[in-house]
Amino acid sequence: MKQKRFILPESEIPTHWYNIMAELPNKPMPMIHPGTKQPLKAEDLYPIFPEECCNQEMNDTDAWIEIPEEVREQYAHYRCTPLVRAYALEKALGTPAHIYFKNESVNPLGSHKLNSAIPQAYYAKKQGLTHVTTETGAGQWGAALSYAAKAFGLEAAVYQVKISYEQKPYRRSIMQTFGAQVTPSPSMSTRAGKDILTKDPLHTGSLGTAISEAVELATTTPNCRYTLGSVLNHVALHQSVIGLEAEKQMEMAGEYPDIVIGCFGGGSNFGGISFPFMRHNIKDGKTTRFIAAEPASCPKLTKGVFKYDFADESGYTPLLPMYTLGHRFKPANIHAGGLRFHGAGMIISQLIKDGMMEAVDIDQLETFEAGVLFARTEGIVPAPESCHAIAATINEAKKCIETGEEKVILFNLSGHGLIDMKAYDQYLAGDLINYAVTQEEVDANIEADKLD
């Protein structure tokens, strides 16, 4: 029998995170204070984030950062996660490609988000904080943060994008089960939310609106800090455990990836699977391709503009150098709620600028078609977000049919879709539609931001 799963023992849980910032040929431009227009230092972020997260965010010199033992003990609940050879998917496609996926859906919360929620909650507790707050789209990050907060004895408040709050009630229930307070965003509980609803009473929310509310709560509540599930550098740092494990597992399989693929919202799972392999392109001359798969309805990498922009709708955050659709961009109500963010992380944006990675945008219907095929062949119902990575993988595998190449493709299965069955119901009933953003719409939105 051919070996399908490659599993590392708990003793192989990484002892250090990999910090690609220290080894980038061109480092991203700095975050900017929106008032002074000066580059930010770590201490400038202390009022918003746990201090150690701020220090990690600005660390561009240390390639390896030690993982605290308390964090590794929490990781041991679910890590190391399996690497799986997708033989059945290969057969269904008739491709000579070798397809592997890193299965991050097997942890207690069902997605990769726990990899960063645990250290962020740990650092908050170590600092003596009592409360944390955050935003969430589809709810994977909110669920992970709620669990991690409870594990370290913290109170959590989560602003969930309103459309996802309504589409995915069970994710809300999971957060509440762990004791978190969950509020649909935009809400009337913050000044930012009130301002947004005053302008648009029917606003269905976006990650940008939810970030505004969470940041406002963090900066106005004693002993409370904001935590973030994607976009920033320290989040990708924590997620590097995915790729570091996958490196060893690919060695067990006797192969090395020609292509690495991840779905893309802000960059957390894509960076997690990609950056450890990318260091070999940077340092050792490897030629692996890295592909970020984003929604056609929120195409910041493929149609966005590179500029300094806010990460939230109300302009509470520092200005980030990134590819963006404009911080007031209102994404369509697709089911991949975790990918409905207007901008890309600083590192990803720099990598796109430097031609060190690629991006593709994929229609909603194509992603669900790919997800159903994956479920019927590999037996796992993937999250709508992960379906984007699967669709991109299938497209690359089909190219191998034409060329006859046995390329090795690795993608990150960032989470399962067992709480997303409403989306699958709608797809199977033929009720889902595609949403696409034109370049003209993007340009108009960027121009509107300038006028504001």
Short mmCIF file of C-alpha atoms in Angstrom, two decimals:
data_model
loop_
_atom_site.label_atom_id
_atom_site.label_comp_id
_atom_site.label_asym_id
_atom_site.label_seq_id
_atom_site.Cartn_x
_atom_site.Cartn_y
_atom_site.Cartn_z
CA MET A 1 0.00 0.00 0.00
CA LYS A 2 1.30 3.44 -0.93
CA GLN A 3 1.95 5.80 1.97
CA LYS A 4 -0.68 8.53 1.95
CA ARG A 5 -0.10 10.42 5.21
CA PHE A 6 3.20 11.69 6.58
CA ILE A 7 3.03 12.37 10.30
CA LEU A 8 5.66 13.84 12.62
CA PRO A 9 5.72 13.06 16.37
CA GLU A 10 5.05 15.76 18.97
CA SER A 11 8.77 15.99 19.58
CA GLU A 12 9.09 17.54 16.10
CA ILE A 13 6.83 20.51 16.88
CA PRO A 14 9.02 23.46 15.85
CA THR A 15 10.98 25.10 18.65
CA HIS A 16 11.38 28.37 16.71
CA TRP A 17 9.23 30.37 14.31
CA TYR A 18 10.78 31.48 11.01
CA ASN A 19 10.92 35.24 10.42
CA ILE A 20 11.27 35.87 6.68
CA MET A 21 11.59 39.62 7.32
CA ALA A 22 15.22 39.06 8.35
CA GLU A 23 16.13 37.46 5.01
CA LEU A 24 14.10 39.37 2.42
CA PRO A 25 16.26 40.88 -0.35
CA ASN A 26 14.09 44.01 -0.17
CA LYS A 27 12.37 44.77 3.10
CA PRO A 28 8.90 46.32 3.06
CA MET A 29 8.57 50.04 3.56
CA PRO A 30 7.77 50.95 7.19
CA MET A 31 4.36 51.40 8.74
CA ILE A 32 3.54 55.10 9.00
CA HIS A 33 1.79 57.07 11.73
CA PRO A 34 -1.24 58.62 9.97
CA GLY A 35 -0.86 61.88 11.92
CA THR A 36 2.89 62.54 11.93
CA LYS A 37 3.62 60.58 8.72
CA GLN A 38 6.71 59.22 10.48
CA PRO A 39 7.78 55.54 10.55
CA LEU A 40 6.47 53.68 13.56
CA LYS A 41 8.57 52.02 16.24
CA ALA A 42 7.47 48.97 18.21
CA GLU A 43 6.54 51.07 21.24
CA ASP A 44 4.19 53.17 19.11
CA LEU A 45 2.01 50.06 18.77
CA TYR A 46 1.99 49.18 22.48
CA PRO A 47 -1.39 50.88 23.13
CA ILE A 48 -3.02 48.61 20.54
CA PHE A 49 -1.31 45.17 20.63
CA PRO A 50 0.38 43.04 23.30
CA GLU A 51 3.90 44.37 23.61
CA GLU A 52 5.74 41.21 22.57
CA CYS A 53 3.64 41.03 19.40
CA CYS A 54 4.72 44.62 18.63
CA ASN A 55 8.37 43.68 19.14
CA GLN A 56 7.98 40.70 16.82
CA GLU A 57 6.17 42.85 14.27
CA MET A 58 9.18 45.16 13.95
CA ASN A 59 11.88 42.49 14.18
CA ASP A 60 13.66 42.40 10.83
CA THR A 61 17.00 41.05 12.05
CA ASP A 62 16.35 37.68 13.72
CA ALA A 63 15.47 34.89 11.30
CA TRP A 64 14.52 32.51 14.11
CA ILE A 65 12.42 33.44 17.15
CA GLU A 66 12.00 30.97 19.98
CA ILE A 67 8.54 29.59 20.64
CA PRO A 68 7.71 29.77 24.38
CA GLU A 69 7.30 26.38 26.01
CA GLU A 70 3.78 27.30 27.19
CA VAL A 71 2.82 27.89 23.54
CA ARG A 72 4.40 24.61 22.41
CA GLU A 73 2.40 22.80 25.11
CA GLN A 74 -0.80 24.24 23.64
CA TYR A 75 0.38 23.38 20.12
CA ALA A 76 0.78 19.78 21.28
CA HIS A 77 -3.03 19.47 21.46
CA TYR A 78 -3.06 19.22 17.65
CA ARG A 79 0.41 19.57 16.16
CA CYS A 80 2.14 18.22 14.20
CA THR A 81 -0.59 18.17 11.54
CA PRO A 82 -0.54 15.60 8.70
CA LEU A 83 0.87 16.05 5.23
CA VAL A 84 -1.31 14.06 2.82
CA ARG A 85 -0.71 12.83 -0.73
CA ALA A 86 -3.93 13.42 -2.66
CA TYR A 87 -3.80 10.25 -4.76
CA ALA A 88 -7.57 10.15 -5.32
CA LEU A 89 -7.69 13.75 -6.54
CA GLU A 90 -4.76 13.07 -8.87
CA LYS A 91 -6.59 10.06 -10.31
CA ALA A 92 -9.84 11.98 -10.78
CA LEU A 93 -7.98 14.70 -12.68
CA GLY A 94 -5.86 12.28 -14.69
CA THR A 95 -2.81 14.39 -13.94
CA PRO A 96 0.81 13.29 -13.70
CA ALA A 97 1.32 15.94 -11.00
CA HIS A 98 1.98 14.83 -7.44
CA ILE A 99 -0.43 16.73 -5.18
CA TYR A 100 0.12 17.11 -1.45
CA PHE A 101 -1.84 19.06 1.13
CA LYS A 102 -0.98 20.14 4.66
CA ASN A 103 -4.11 19.39 6.67
CA GLU A 104 -4.62 22.29 9.10
CA SER A 105 -8.29 21.36 9.55
CA VAL A 106 -7.53 18.73 12.20
CA ASN A 107 -7.02 21.05 15.16
CA PRO A 108 -9.79 21.60 17.76
CA LEU A 109 -11.08 24.74 16.01
CA GLY A 110 -10.86 23.36 12.49
CA SER A 111 -8.49 25.89 10.90
CA HIS A 112 -4.92 27.20 10.92
CA LYS A 113 -5.91 30.31 12.89
CA LEU A 114 -5.14 28.69 16.25
CA ASN A 115 -1.42 28.78 15.41
CA SER A 116 -1.34 32.54 16.04
CA ALA A 117 -4.25 32.86 18.50
CA ILE A 118 -2.35 30.81 21.09
CA PRO A 119 0.83 32.94 21.17
CA GLN A 120 -1.09 36.22 21.02
CA ALA A 121 -3.22 35.20 23.99
CA TYR A 122 -0.13 33.92 25.80
CA TYR A 123 1.71 37.22 25.35
CA ALA A 124 -1.35 39.17 26.50
CA LYS A 125 -1.57 37.05 29.66
CA LYS A 126 2.17 37.30 30.30
CA GLN A 127 1.90 41.10 30.08
CA GLY A 128 -0.81 41.06 32.76
CA LEU A 129 -3.70 42.00 30.48
CA THR A 130 -7.18 40.73 31.31
CA HIS A 131 -9.09 41.36 28.07
CA VAL A 132 -8.47 40.89 24.34
CA THR A 133 -10.59 41.92 21.40
CA THR A 134 -10.55 41.19 17.70
CA GLU A 135 -12.50 41.07 14.46
CA THR A 136 -13.47 38.00 12.47
CA GLY A 137 -15.00 37.34 9.07
CA ALA A 138 -16.20 33.78 8.60
CA GLY A 139 -15.42 33.13 12.26
CA GLN A 140 -12.35 30.87 12.15
CA TRP A 141 -10.12 33.51 13.72
CA GLY A 142 -12.74 34.60 16.23
CA ALA A 143 -13.28 30.99 17.30
CA ALA A 144 -9.53 30.41 17.63
CA LEU A 145 -9.00 33.59 19.65
CA SER A 146 -11.97 32.77 21.90
CA TYR A 147 -10.51 29.34 22.64
CA ALA A 148 -7.00 30.68 23.22
CA ALA A 149 -8.28 33.46 25.48
CA LYS A 150 -10.13 30.95 27.63
CA ALA A 151 -7.05 28.72 27.77
CA PHE A 152 -5.03 31.58 29.27
CA GLY A 153 -7.80 33.02 31.47
CA LEU A 154 -8.62 36.11 29.40
CA GLU A 155 -11.95 37.68 28.48
CA ALA A 156 -12.54 38.00 24.74
CA ALA A 157 -14.77 40.34 22.71
CA VAL A 158 -15.21 39.57 19.01
CA TYR A 159 -16.68 41.80 16.31
CA GLN A 160 -17.90 39.49 13.55
CA VAL A 161 -18.65 40.82 10.07
CA LYS A 162 -22.45 41.13 10.01
CA ILE A 163 -23.08 39.10 6.87
CA SER A 164 -20.96 36.23 8.23
CA TYR A 165 -22.64 36.56 11.64
CA GLU A 166 -25.90 35.83 9.81
CA GLN A 167 -24.54 33.26 7.33
CA LYS A 168 -22.59 31.20 9.88
CA PRO A 169 -24.52 31.09 13.18
CA TYR A 170 -22.67 28.03 14.45
CA ARG A 171 -19.30 29.79 14.34
CA ARG A 172 -20.89 32.46 16.51
CA SER A 173 -22.09 29.69 18.83
CA ILE A 174 -18.58 28.25 19.06
CA MET A 175 -17.18 31.61 20.15
CA GLN A 176 -19.92 32.01 22.71
CA THR A 177 -19.33 28.46 23.97
CA PHE A 178 -15.78 29.51 24.88
CA GLY A 179 -17.19 32.54 26.71
CA ALA A 180 -16.54 35.28 24.15
CA GLN A 181 -18.84 38.23 23.62
CA VAL A 182 -19.77 38.31 19.92
CA THR A 183 -21.14 41.44 18.24
CA PRO A 184 -22.19 41.75 14.57
CA SER A 185 -20.27 44.55 12.86
CA PRO A 186 -20.94 47.32 12.10
CA SER A 187 -22.73 47.87 15.41
CA MET A 188 -23.98 50.73 17.54
CA SER A 189 -21.57 49.83 20.36
CA THR A 190 -18.66 51.94 19.06
CA ARG A 191 -18.23 55.36 17.53
CA ALA A 192 -16.78 53.77 14.40
CA GLY A 193 -19.79 51.48 14.02
CA LYS A 194 -22.25 54.32 14.56
CA ASP A 195 -20.53 56.46 11.93
CA ILE A 196 -20.57 53.63 9.39
CA LEU A 197 -24.25 52.85 10.00
CA THR A 198 -25.16 56.53 9.83
CA LYS A 199 -23.71 56.67 6.32
CA ASP A 200 -25.13 53.29 5.29
CA PRO A 201 -27.80 51.79 7.58
CA LEU A 202 -27.85 48.58 5.50
CA HIS A 203 -24.07 48.03 5.58
CA THR A 204 -23.46 44.25 5.75
CA GLY A 205 -19.97 44.68 7.15
CA SER A 206 -16.41 43.93 6.10
CA LEU A 207 -13.22 43.02 7.89
CA GLY A 208 -12.29 46.69 7.64
CA THR A 209 -15.39 47.76 9.60
CA ALA A 210 -14.90 45.05 12.22
CA ILE A 211 -11.23 46.00 12.69
CA SER A 212 -12.26 49.61 13.32
CA GLU A 213 -14.64 48.56 16.08
CA ALA A 214 -12.20 46.13 17.70
CA VAL A 215 -9.33 48.64 17.68
CA GLU A 216 -11.59 51.30 19.19
CA LEU A 217 -12.65 48.94 21.99
CA ALA A 218 -9.03 47.95 22.68
CA THR A 219 -7.81 51.53 22.91
CA THR A 220 -10.68 52.72 25.13
CA THR A 221 -10.89 49.77 27.53
CA PRO A 222 -8.45 49.44 30.46
CA ASN A 223 -6.16 46.37 30.43
CA CYS A 224 -7.35 45.34 26.97
CA ARG A 225 -5.45 44.88 23.71
CA TYR A 226 -6.32 44.09 20.12
CA THR A 227 -5.30 40.83 18.44
CA LEU A 228 -5.21 40.19 14.71
CA GLY A 229 -5.60 36.99 12.72
CA SER A 230 -3.84 37.96 9.49
CA VAL A 231 -2.13 40.77 7.52
CA LEU A 232 0.61 41.72 10.01
CA ASN A 233 4.11 40.28 10.08
CA HIS A 234 3.96 38.68 13.52
CA VAL A 235 0.90 36.65 12.49
CA ALA A 236 2.74 35.16 9.49
CA LEU A 237 5.65 34.51 11.84
CA HIS A 238 3.48 32.36 14.13
CA GLN A 239 1.95 30.56 11.15
CA SER A 240 5.38 29.47 9.92
CA VAL A 241 4.96 26.28 11.97
CA ILE A 242 2.87 25.02 9.03
CA GLY A 243 5.65 25.25 6.47
CA LEU A 244 8.40 24.21 8.88
CA GLU A 245 6.59 20.94 9.55
CA ALA A 246 5.77 20.52 5.86
CA GLU A 247 9.48 20.78 5.00
CA LYS A 248 10.28 17.74 7.13
CA GLN A 249 7.25 15.86 5.87
CA MET A 250 8.13 16.48 2.23
CA GLU A 251 11.55 15.03 3.03
CA MET A 252 9.77 11.97 4.43
CA ALA A 253 7.88 11.71 1.13
CA GLY A 254 11.14 12.04 -0.79
CA GLU A 255 9.98 15.07 -2.76
CA TYR A 256 10.27 18.87 -2.82
CA PRO A 257 7.50 21.19 -4.05
CA ASP A 258 7.73 22.83 -7.44
CA ILE A 259 4.63 24.89 -6.57
CA VAL A 260 3.25 26.01 -3.19
CA ILE A 261 -0.32 27.35 -3.06
CA GLY A 262 -2.45 28.98 -0.38
CA CYS A 263 -5.76 30.83 -0.37
CA PHE A 264 -5.35 34.53 0.28
CA GLY A 265 -7.23 37.01 2.41
CA GLY A 266 -4.56 38.94 4.32
CA GLY A 267 -1.74 36.43 4.10
CA SER A 268 -1.64 34.33 7.28
CA ASN A 269 -2.07 30.79 5.94
CA PHE A 270 -0.35 31.61 2.64
CA GLY A 271 2.69 32.97 4.49
CA GLY A 272 2.59 30.07 6.92
CA ILE A 273 2.90 27.41 4.23
CA SER A 274 5.09 29.45 1.85
CA PHE A 275 7.71 31.42 3.79
CA PRO A 276 9.74 28.47 5.13
CA PHE A 277 10.06 27.13 1.57
CA MET A 278 10.64 30.60 0.14
CA ARG A 279 13.77 30.97 2.23
CA HIS A 280 15.35 28.26 0.06
CA ASN A 281 14.58 30.33 -3.05
CA ILE A 282 16.24 33.29 -1.35
CA LYS A 283 19.25 31.50 0.15
CA ASP A 284 19.76 28.31 -1.85
CA GLY A 285 18.70 29.14 -5.39
CA LYS A 286 15.56 26.98 -5.42
CA THR A 287 12.98 27.91 -8.05
CA THR A 288 9.69 26.97 -6.38
CA ARG A 289 6.68 28.98 -7.55
CA PHE A 290 4.38 30.46 -4.91
CA ILE A 291 0.75 31.17 -5.83
CA ALA A 292 -1.79 33.09 -3.75
CA ALA A 293 -5.42 32.31 -4.67
CA GLU A 294 -7.85 35.14 -3.92
CA PRO A 295 -11.55 35.73 -4.71
CA ALA A 296 -12.44 37.44 -7.97
CA SER A 297 -14.77 39.57 -5.82
CA CYS A 298 -11.91 40.88 -3.65
CA PRO A 299 -8.84 40.88 -5.93
CA LYS A 300 -6.35 43.14 -4.15
CA LEU A 301 -3.27 41.30 -5.47
CA THR A 302 -4.44 40.99 -9.08
CA LYS A 303 -6.28 44.31 -9.46
CA GLY A 304 -5.34 46.37 -6.41
CA VAL A 305 -3.07 49.42 -6.23
CA PHE A 306 0.14 49.53 -4.21
CA LYS A 307 -0.03 52.46 -1.80
CA TYR A 308 -0.09 53.37 1.85
CA ASP A 309 -3.56 52.61 3.19
CA PHE A 310 -5.42 51.90 6.41
CA ALA A 311 -6.19 48.32 7.42
CA ASP A 312 -9.62 49.41 8.69
CA GLU A 313 -12.52 51.44 7.30
CA SER A 314 -12.46 54.24 9.87
CA GLY A 315 -8.74 54.98 9.70
CA TYR A 316 -7.77 53.95 13.24
CA THR A 317 -4.82 51.78 12.23
CA PRO A 318 -1.34 52.81 11.10
CA LEU A 319 -0.84 53.28 7.38
CA LEU A 320 0.51 50.13 5.75
CA PRO A 321 2.38 49.85 2.42
CA MET A 322 0.24 47.31 0.63
CA TYR A 323 -1.76 46.32 -2.38
CA THR A 324 -5.26 47.55 -1.66
CA LEU A 325 -8.71 48.01 -3.12
CA GLY A 326 -9.20 51.03 -0.87
CA HIS A 327 -10.04 50.87 2.83
CA ARG A 328 -13.70 51.70 2.18
CA PHE A 329 -14.08 48.90 -0.35
CA LYS A 330 -17.26 46.89 0.28
CA PRO A 331 -16.67 43.27 -0.71
CA ALA A 332 -19.47 41.14 -2.11
CA ASN A 333 -21.24 38.75 0.24
CA ILE A 334 -19.33 35.63 -0.78
CA HIS A 335 -19.19 32.67 1.60
CA ALA A 336 -15.40 32.80 1.90
CA GLY A 337 -15.74 35.43 4.62
CA GLY A 338 -12.11 35.09 5.71
CA LEU A 339 -10.93 36.38 2.31
CA ARG A 340 -13.14 39.50 2.22
CA PHE A 341 -10.38 41.96 3.15
CA HIS A 342 -9.44 44.98 1.08
CA GLY A 343 -5.67 44.82 1.48
CA ALA A 344 -2.66 42.52 1.52
CA GLY A 345 0.00 42.20 4.19
CA MET A 346 3.21 44.21 3.91
CA ILE A 347 5.46 41.20 3.28
CA ILE A 348 3.16 39.72 0.63
CA SER A 349 2.87 43.09 -1.08
CA GLN A 350 6.65 43.42 -1.23
CA LEU A 351 7.00 39.88 -2.58
CA ILE A 352 4.47 40.63 -5.34
CA LYS A 353 6.34 43.84 -6.20
CA ASP A 354 9.62 41.91 -6.40
CA GLY A 355 8.15 39.11 -8.55
CA MET A 356 8.90 36.47 -5.93
CA MET A 357 5.35 35.11 -5.92
CA GLU A 358 2.22 35.12 -8.08
CA ALA A 359 -1.49 35.67 -7.55
CA VAL A 360 -4.64 34.41 -9.24
CA ASP A 361 -8.26 35.42 -8.66
CA ILE A 362 -10.96 32.78 -8.86
CA ASP A 363 -14.74 32.97 -9.19
CA GLN A 364 -16.93 31.69 -6.35
CA LEU A 365 -18.59 28.97 -8.44
CA GLU A 366 -15.24 27.58 -9.58
CA THR A 367 -14.05 27.37 -5.98
CA PHE A 368 -17.09 25.37 -4.87
CA GLU A 369 -16.78 23.09 -7.89
CA ALA A 370 -13.22 22.39 -6.76
CA GLY A 371 -14.30 21.93 -3.15
CA VAL A 372 -16.95 19.37 -4.06
CA LEU A 373 -14.48 17.41 -6.21
CA PHE A 374 -11.98 17.43 -3.33
CA ALA A 375 -14.65 16.24 -0.89
CA ARG A 376 -15.74 13.42 -3.20
CA THR A 377 -12.16 12.23 -3.76
CA GLU A 378 -10.31 12.95 -0.53
CA GLY A 379 -13.25 12.73 1.90
CA ILE A 380 -12.80 16.17 3.48
CA VAL A 381 -15.31 19.00 3.05
CA PRO A 382 -13.06 22.07 2.76
CA ALA A 383 -13.79 25.56 4.04
CA PRO A 384 -14.90 28.00 1.30
CA GLU A 385 -11.61 29.85 1.80
CA SER A 386 -9.57 26.68 1.27
CA CYS A 387 -11.56 25.94 -1.90
CA HIS A 388 -9.65 28.79 -3.56
CA ALA A 389 -6.34 27.00 -2.96
CA ILE A 390 -7.84 23.74 -4.20
CA ALA A 391 -9.12 25.40 -7.38
CA ALA A 392 -5.70 26.92 -8.07
CA THR A 393 -4.08 23.53 -7.43
CA ILE A 394 -6.46 21.82 -9.87
CA ASN A 395 -5.66 24.42 -12.52
CA GLU A 396 -1.93 23.82 -12.12
CA ALA A 397 -2.41 20.05 -12.12
CA LYS A 398 -4.38 20.27 -15.38
CA LYS A 399 -1.50 22.15 -16.98
CA CYS A 400 0.67 19.13 -16.17
CA ILE A 401 -1.71 16.97 -18.22
CA GLU A 402 -0.90 19.13 -21.25
CA THR A 403 2.86 19.19 -20.64
CA GLY A 404 3.28 15.70 -19.20
CA GLU A 405 5.32 17.11 -16.30
CA GLU A 406 5.23 15.36 -12.92
CA LYS A 407 5.33 18.58 -10.94
CA VAL A 408 5.05 18.40 -7.17
CA ILE A 409 2.28 20.70 -5.91
CA LEU A 410 1.78 21.49 -2.22
CA PHE A 411 -1.22 23.43 -0.96
CA ASN A 412 -2.45 24.36 2.48
CA LEU A 413 -5.86 23.01 3.46
CA SER A 414 -6.39 25.87 5.87
CA GLY A 415 -9.64 24.57 7.37
CA HIS A 416 -12.65 22.29 7.03
CA GLY A 417 -16.11 23.39 5.92
CA LEU A 418 -18.32 21.41 8.28
CA ILE A 419 -19.79 24.64 9.66
CA ASP A 420 -20.19 26.05 6.16
CA MET A 421 -22.76 23.59 4.85
CA LYS A 422 -25.27 26.36 4.14
CA ALA A 423 -22.85 27.52 1.45
CA TYR A 424 -22.63 24.03 0.00
CA ASP A 425 -26.43 23.73 0.13
CA GLN A 426 -26.73 26.87 -1.95
CA TYR A 427 -24.06 25.73 -4.40
CA LEU A 428 -25.62 22.28 -4.87
CA ALA A 429 -29.05 23.88 -5.35
CA GLY A 430 -27.64 26.21 -8.03
CA ASP A 431 -28.34 29.31 -5.95
CA LEU A 432 -24.80 30.70 -5.73
CA ILE A 433 -23.59 33.33 -8.17
CA ASN A 434 -20.24 34.82 -9.15
CA TYR A 435 -19.13 38.30 -8.21
CA ALA A 436 -16.31 40.05 -10.04
CA VAL A 437 -14.67 43.42 -9.53
CA THR A 438 -13.49 45.37 -12.55
CA GLN A 439 -10.34 47.45 -12.69
CA GLU A 440 -12.51 50.51 -13.27
CA GLU A 441 -14.38 49.88 -10.01
CA VAL A 442 -11.10 49.50 -8.13
CA ASP A 443 -9.68 52.71 -9.58
CA ALA A 444 -12.87 54.61 -8.72
CA ASN A 445 -12.77 53.32 -5.16
CA ILE A 446 -9.13 54.35 -4.73
CA GLU A 447 -9.96 57.79 -6.06
CA ALA A 448 -12.88 58.09 -3.61
CA ASP A 449 -10.51 57.31 -0.75
CA LYS A 450 -8.31 60.22 -1.86
CA LEU A 451 -11.28 62.58 -1.87
CA ASP A 452 -12.24 61.50 1.67
#
